[in-house]
Every structure is written in C-alpha cells, then in structure tokens.
Tab-separated table of N, CA and C in Angstrom:
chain	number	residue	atom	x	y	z
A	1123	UNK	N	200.753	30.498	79.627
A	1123	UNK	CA	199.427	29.919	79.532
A	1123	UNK	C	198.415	30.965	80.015
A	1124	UNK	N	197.353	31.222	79.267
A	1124	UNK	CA	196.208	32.033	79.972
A	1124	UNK	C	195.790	31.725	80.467
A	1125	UNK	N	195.027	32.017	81.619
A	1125	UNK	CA	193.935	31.326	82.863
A	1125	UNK	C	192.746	31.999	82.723
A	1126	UNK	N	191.898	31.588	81.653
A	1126	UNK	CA	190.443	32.076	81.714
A	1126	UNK	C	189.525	32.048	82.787
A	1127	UNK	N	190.182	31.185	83.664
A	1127	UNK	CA	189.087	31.287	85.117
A	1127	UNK	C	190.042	32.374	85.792
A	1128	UNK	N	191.004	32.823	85.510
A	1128	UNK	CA	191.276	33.811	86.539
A	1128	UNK	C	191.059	35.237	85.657
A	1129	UNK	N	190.502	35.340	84.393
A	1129	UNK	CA	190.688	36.514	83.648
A	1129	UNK	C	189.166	37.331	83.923
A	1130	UNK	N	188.269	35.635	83.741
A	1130	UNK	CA	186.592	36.004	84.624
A	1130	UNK	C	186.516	36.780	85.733
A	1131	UNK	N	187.575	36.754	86.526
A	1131	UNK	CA	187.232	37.445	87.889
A	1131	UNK	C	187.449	39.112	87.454
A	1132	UNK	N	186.060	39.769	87.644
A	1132	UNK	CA	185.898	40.873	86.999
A	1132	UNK	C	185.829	41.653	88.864
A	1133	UNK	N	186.200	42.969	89.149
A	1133	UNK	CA	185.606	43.515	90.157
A	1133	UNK	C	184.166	43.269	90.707
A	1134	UNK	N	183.571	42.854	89.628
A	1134	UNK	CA	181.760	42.574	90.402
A	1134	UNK	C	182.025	40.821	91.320
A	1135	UNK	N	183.094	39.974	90.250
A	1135	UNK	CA	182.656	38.937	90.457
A	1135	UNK	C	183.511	39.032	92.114
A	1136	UNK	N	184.440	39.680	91.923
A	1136	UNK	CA	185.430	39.377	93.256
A	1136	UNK	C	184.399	40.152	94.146
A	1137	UNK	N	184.007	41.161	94.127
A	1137	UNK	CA	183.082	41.569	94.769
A	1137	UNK	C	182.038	41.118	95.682
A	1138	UNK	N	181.676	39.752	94.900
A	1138	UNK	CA	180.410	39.086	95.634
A	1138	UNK	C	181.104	37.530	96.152
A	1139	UNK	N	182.726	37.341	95.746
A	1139	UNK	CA	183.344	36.633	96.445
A	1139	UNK	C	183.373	36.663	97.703
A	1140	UNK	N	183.648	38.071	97.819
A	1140	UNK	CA	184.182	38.563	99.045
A	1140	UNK	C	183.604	39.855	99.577
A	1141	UNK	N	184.010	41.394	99.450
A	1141	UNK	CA	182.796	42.420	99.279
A	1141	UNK	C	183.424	43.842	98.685
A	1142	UNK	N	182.767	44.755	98.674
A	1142	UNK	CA	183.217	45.386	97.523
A	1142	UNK	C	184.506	46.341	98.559
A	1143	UNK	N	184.429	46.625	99.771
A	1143	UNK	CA	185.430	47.158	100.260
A	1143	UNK	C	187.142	46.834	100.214
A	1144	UNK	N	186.835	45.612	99.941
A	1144	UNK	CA	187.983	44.934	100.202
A	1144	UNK	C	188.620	44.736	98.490
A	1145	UNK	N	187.531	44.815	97.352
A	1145	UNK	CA	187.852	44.993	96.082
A	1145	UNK	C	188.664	46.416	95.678
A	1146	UNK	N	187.831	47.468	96.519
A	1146	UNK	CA	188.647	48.797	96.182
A	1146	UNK	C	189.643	49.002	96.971
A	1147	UNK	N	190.121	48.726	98.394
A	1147	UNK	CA	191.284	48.841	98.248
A	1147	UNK	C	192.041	48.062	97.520
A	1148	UNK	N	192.346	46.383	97.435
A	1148	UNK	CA	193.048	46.276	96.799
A	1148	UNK	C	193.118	46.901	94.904
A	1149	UNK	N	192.432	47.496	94.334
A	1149	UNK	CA	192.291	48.428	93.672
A	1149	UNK	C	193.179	49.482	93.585
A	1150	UNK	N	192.965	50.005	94.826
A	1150	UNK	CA	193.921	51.040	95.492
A	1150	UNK	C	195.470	50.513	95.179
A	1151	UNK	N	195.456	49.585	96.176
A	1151	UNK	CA	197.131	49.055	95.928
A	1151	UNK	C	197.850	49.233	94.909
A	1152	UNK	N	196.843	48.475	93.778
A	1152	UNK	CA	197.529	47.970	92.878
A	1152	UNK	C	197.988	49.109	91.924
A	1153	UNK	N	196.598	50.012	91.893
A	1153	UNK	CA	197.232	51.530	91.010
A	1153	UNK	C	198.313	51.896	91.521
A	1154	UNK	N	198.620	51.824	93.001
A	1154	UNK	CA	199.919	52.824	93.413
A	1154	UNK	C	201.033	51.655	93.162
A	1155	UNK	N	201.053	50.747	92.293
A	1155	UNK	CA	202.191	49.774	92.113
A	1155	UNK	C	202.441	48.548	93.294
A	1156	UNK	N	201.551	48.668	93.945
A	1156	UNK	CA	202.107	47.632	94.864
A	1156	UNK	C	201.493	46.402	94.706
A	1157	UNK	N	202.216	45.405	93.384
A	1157	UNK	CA	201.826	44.545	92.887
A	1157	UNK	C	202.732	43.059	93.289
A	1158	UNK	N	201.992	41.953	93.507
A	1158	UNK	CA	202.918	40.511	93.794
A	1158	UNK	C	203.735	40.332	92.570
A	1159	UNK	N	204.887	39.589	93.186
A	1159	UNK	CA	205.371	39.173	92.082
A	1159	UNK	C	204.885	37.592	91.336
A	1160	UNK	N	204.323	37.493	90.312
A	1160	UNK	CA	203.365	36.457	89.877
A	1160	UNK	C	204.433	35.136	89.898
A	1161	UNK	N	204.420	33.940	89.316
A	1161	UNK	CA	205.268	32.720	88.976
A	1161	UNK	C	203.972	31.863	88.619
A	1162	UNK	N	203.945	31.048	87.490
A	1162	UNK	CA	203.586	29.966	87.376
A	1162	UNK	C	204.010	28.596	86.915
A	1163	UNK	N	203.387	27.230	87.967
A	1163	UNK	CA	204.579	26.296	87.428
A	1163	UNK	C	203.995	25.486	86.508
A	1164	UNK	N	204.048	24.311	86.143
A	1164	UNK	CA	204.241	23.444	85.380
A	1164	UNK	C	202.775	23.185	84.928
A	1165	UNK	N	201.990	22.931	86.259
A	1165	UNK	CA	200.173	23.055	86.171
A	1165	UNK	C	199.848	23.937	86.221
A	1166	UNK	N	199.934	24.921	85.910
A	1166	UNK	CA	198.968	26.370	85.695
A	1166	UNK	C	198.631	26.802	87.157
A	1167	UNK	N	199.382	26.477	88.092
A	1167	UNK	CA	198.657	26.915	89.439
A	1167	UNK	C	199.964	28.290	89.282
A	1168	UNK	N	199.119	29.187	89.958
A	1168	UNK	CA	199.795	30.832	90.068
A	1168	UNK	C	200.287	30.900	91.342
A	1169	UNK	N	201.060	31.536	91.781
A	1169	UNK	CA	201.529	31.845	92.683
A	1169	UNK	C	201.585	33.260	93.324
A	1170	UNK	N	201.564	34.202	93.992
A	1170	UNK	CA	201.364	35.698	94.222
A	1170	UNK	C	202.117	36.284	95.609
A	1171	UNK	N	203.619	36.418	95.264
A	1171	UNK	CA	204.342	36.760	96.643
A	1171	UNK	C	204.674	38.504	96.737
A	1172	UNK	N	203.435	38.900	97.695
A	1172	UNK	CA	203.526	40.269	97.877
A	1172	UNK	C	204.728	40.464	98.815
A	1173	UNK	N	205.208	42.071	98.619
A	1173	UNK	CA	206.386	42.089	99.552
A	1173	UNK	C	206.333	42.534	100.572
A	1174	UNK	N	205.377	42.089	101.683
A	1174	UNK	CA	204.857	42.029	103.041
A	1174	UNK	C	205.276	40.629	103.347
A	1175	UNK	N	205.353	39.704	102.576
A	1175	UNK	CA	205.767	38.520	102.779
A	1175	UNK	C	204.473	37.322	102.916
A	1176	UNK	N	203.391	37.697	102.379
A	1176	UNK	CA	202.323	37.178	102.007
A	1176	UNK	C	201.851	36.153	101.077
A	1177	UNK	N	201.817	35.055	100.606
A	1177	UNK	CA	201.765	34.401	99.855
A	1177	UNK	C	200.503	33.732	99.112
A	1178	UNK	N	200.080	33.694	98.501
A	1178	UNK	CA	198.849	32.914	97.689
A	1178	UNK	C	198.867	32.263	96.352
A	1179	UNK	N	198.562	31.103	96.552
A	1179	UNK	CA	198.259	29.984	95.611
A	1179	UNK	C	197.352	29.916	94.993
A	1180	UNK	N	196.810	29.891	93.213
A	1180	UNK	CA	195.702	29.684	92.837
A	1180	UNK	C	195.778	28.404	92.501
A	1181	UNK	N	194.987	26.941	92.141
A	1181	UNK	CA	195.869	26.084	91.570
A	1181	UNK	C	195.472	25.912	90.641
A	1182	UNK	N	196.442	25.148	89.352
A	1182	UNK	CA	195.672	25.279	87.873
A	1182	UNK	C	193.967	24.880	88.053
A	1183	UNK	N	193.689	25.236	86.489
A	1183	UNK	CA	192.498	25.359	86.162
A	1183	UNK	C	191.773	23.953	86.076
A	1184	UNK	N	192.257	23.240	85.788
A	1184	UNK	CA	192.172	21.338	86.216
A	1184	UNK	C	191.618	21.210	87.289
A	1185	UNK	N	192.076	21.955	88.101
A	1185	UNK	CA	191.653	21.770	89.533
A	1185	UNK	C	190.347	22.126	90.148
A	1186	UNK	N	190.067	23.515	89.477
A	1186	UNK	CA	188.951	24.166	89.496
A	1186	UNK	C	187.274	23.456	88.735
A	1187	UNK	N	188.104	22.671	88.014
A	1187	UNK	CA	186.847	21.993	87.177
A	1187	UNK	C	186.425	21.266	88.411
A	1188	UNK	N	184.792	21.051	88.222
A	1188	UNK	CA	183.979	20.191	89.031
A	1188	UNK	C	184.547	18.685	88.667
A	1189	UNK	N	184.202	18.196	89.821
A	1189	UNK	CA	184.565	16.220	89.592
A	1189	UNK	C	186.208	16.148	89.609
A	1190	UNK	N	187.466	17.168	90.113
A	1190	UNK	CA	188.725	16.996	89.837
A	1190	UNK	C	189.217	17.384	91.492
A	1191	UNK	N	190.137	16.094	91.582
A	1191	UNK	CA	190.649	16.914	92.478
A	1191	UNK	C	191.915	17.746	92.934
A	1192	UNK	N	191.787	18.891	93.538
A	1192	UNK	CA	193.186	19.972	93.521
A	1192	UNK	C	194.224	18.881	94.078
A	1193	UNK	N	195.523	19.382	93.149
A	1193	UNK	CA	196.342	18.000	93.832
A	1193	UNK	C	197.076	18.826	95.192
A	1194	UNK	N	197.683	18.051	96.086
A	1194	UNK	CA	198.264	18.586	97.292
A	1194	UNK	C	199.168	19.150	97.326
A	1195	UNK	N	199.708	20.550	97.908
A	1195	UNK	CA	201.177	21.445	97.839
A	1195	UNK	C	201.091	21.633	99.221
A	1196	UNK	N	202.399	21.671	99.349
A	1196	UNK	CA	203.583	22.468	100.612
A	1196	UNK	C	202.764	24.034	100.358
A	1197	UNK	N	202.703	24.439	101.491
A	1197	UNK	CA	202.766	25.507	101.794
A	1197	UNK	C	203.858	26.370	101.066
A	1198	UNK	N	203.250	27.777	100.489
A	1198	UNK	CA	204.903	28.605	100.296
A	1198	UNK	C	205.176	29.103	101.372
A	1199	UNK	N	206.617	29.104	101.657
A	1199	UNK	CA	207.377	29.584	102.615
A	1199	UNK	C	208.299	30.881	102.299
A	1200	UNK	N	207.532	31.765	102.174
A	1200	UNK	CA	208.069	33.131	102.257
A	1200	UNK	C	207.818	33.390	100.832
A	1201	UNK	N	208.432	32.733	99.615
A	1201	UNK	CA	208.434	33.172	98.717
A	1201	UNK	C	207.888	31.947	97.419
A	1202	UNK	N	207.365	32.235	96.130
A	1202	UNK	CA	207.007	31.639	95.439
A	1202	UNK	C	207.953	30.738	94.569
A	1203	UNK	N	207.289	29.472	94.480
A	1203	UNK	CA	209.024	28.625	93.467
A	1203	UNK	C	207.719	27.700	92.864
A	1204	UNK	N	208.580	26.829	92.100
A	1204	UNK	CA	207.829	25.759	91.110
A	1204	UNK	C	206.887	24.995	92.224
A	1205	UNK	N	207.487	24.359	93.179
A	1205	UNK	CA	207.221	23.815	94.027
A	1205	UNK	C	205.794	24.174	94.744
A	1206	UNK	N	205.498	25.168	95.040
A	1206	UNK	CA	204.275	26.143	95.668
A	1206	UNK	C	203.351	25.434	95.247
C-alpha cells in the first residue's frame, strides 16, 4: 500500500516538524545505510525498528484524517510485528 501522507513528508516539511539539524543528520544516516527495517500491518500503520533497538510507529492513514480516531497499540517491544 502507498502512504501518501508519508511520501508528503519532503525534508522542508520534516524540517519545520521538527528542525533542520536533526533532518540532516538523519540524512546523514541514512546515505551511510543505516536504515530501519520497515513492516506494515493490516491498517497501513508502519512500523521502523532501527538496530539500536529503537522503535517507531506511524499509524495508518485513517488515523491521520481529521474527525478519526488512531485506534490503540501495545507498545513495540524491541522489535516490529503485525501487532505494533
């Protein structure tokens, strides 16, 4: 499935998410390969388990729409599964 709300996030937009320092390194990272390993489950929510042992959840795009609400997940625990 494509995630057009996650394809929008251009360096400017993450940029003013958050700030541009923190855009170029991870920039950095990612050229030198040090990329998460992705998973997505059933609802389009992404998953992102770097191998520092770091974890992040996007949740589908349903969720993101105004007037919806994100449904509730478990925490990931170490690593990404359907479940996340």
């Amino acid at each position: 499935m494509t995630r057009d709300d996650l394809i929008a996030l251009t360096p400017d937009v993450l940029a003013a998410l958050s700030n541009r320092g923190l855009v170029k390194r991870a920039t950095k990272e990612v050229d030198a390969g040090e990329r998460p390993m992705l998973t997505e489950d059933a609802d389009g929510a992404v998953c992102a388990a770097y191998p520092d042992g770091v974890t992040v959840t996007l949740p589908g795009a349903a969720a993101s729409r105004p007037g919806s609400a994100p449904a509730r997940r478990p925490a990931c625990a170490g690593t990404c599964s359907p479940s996340c």
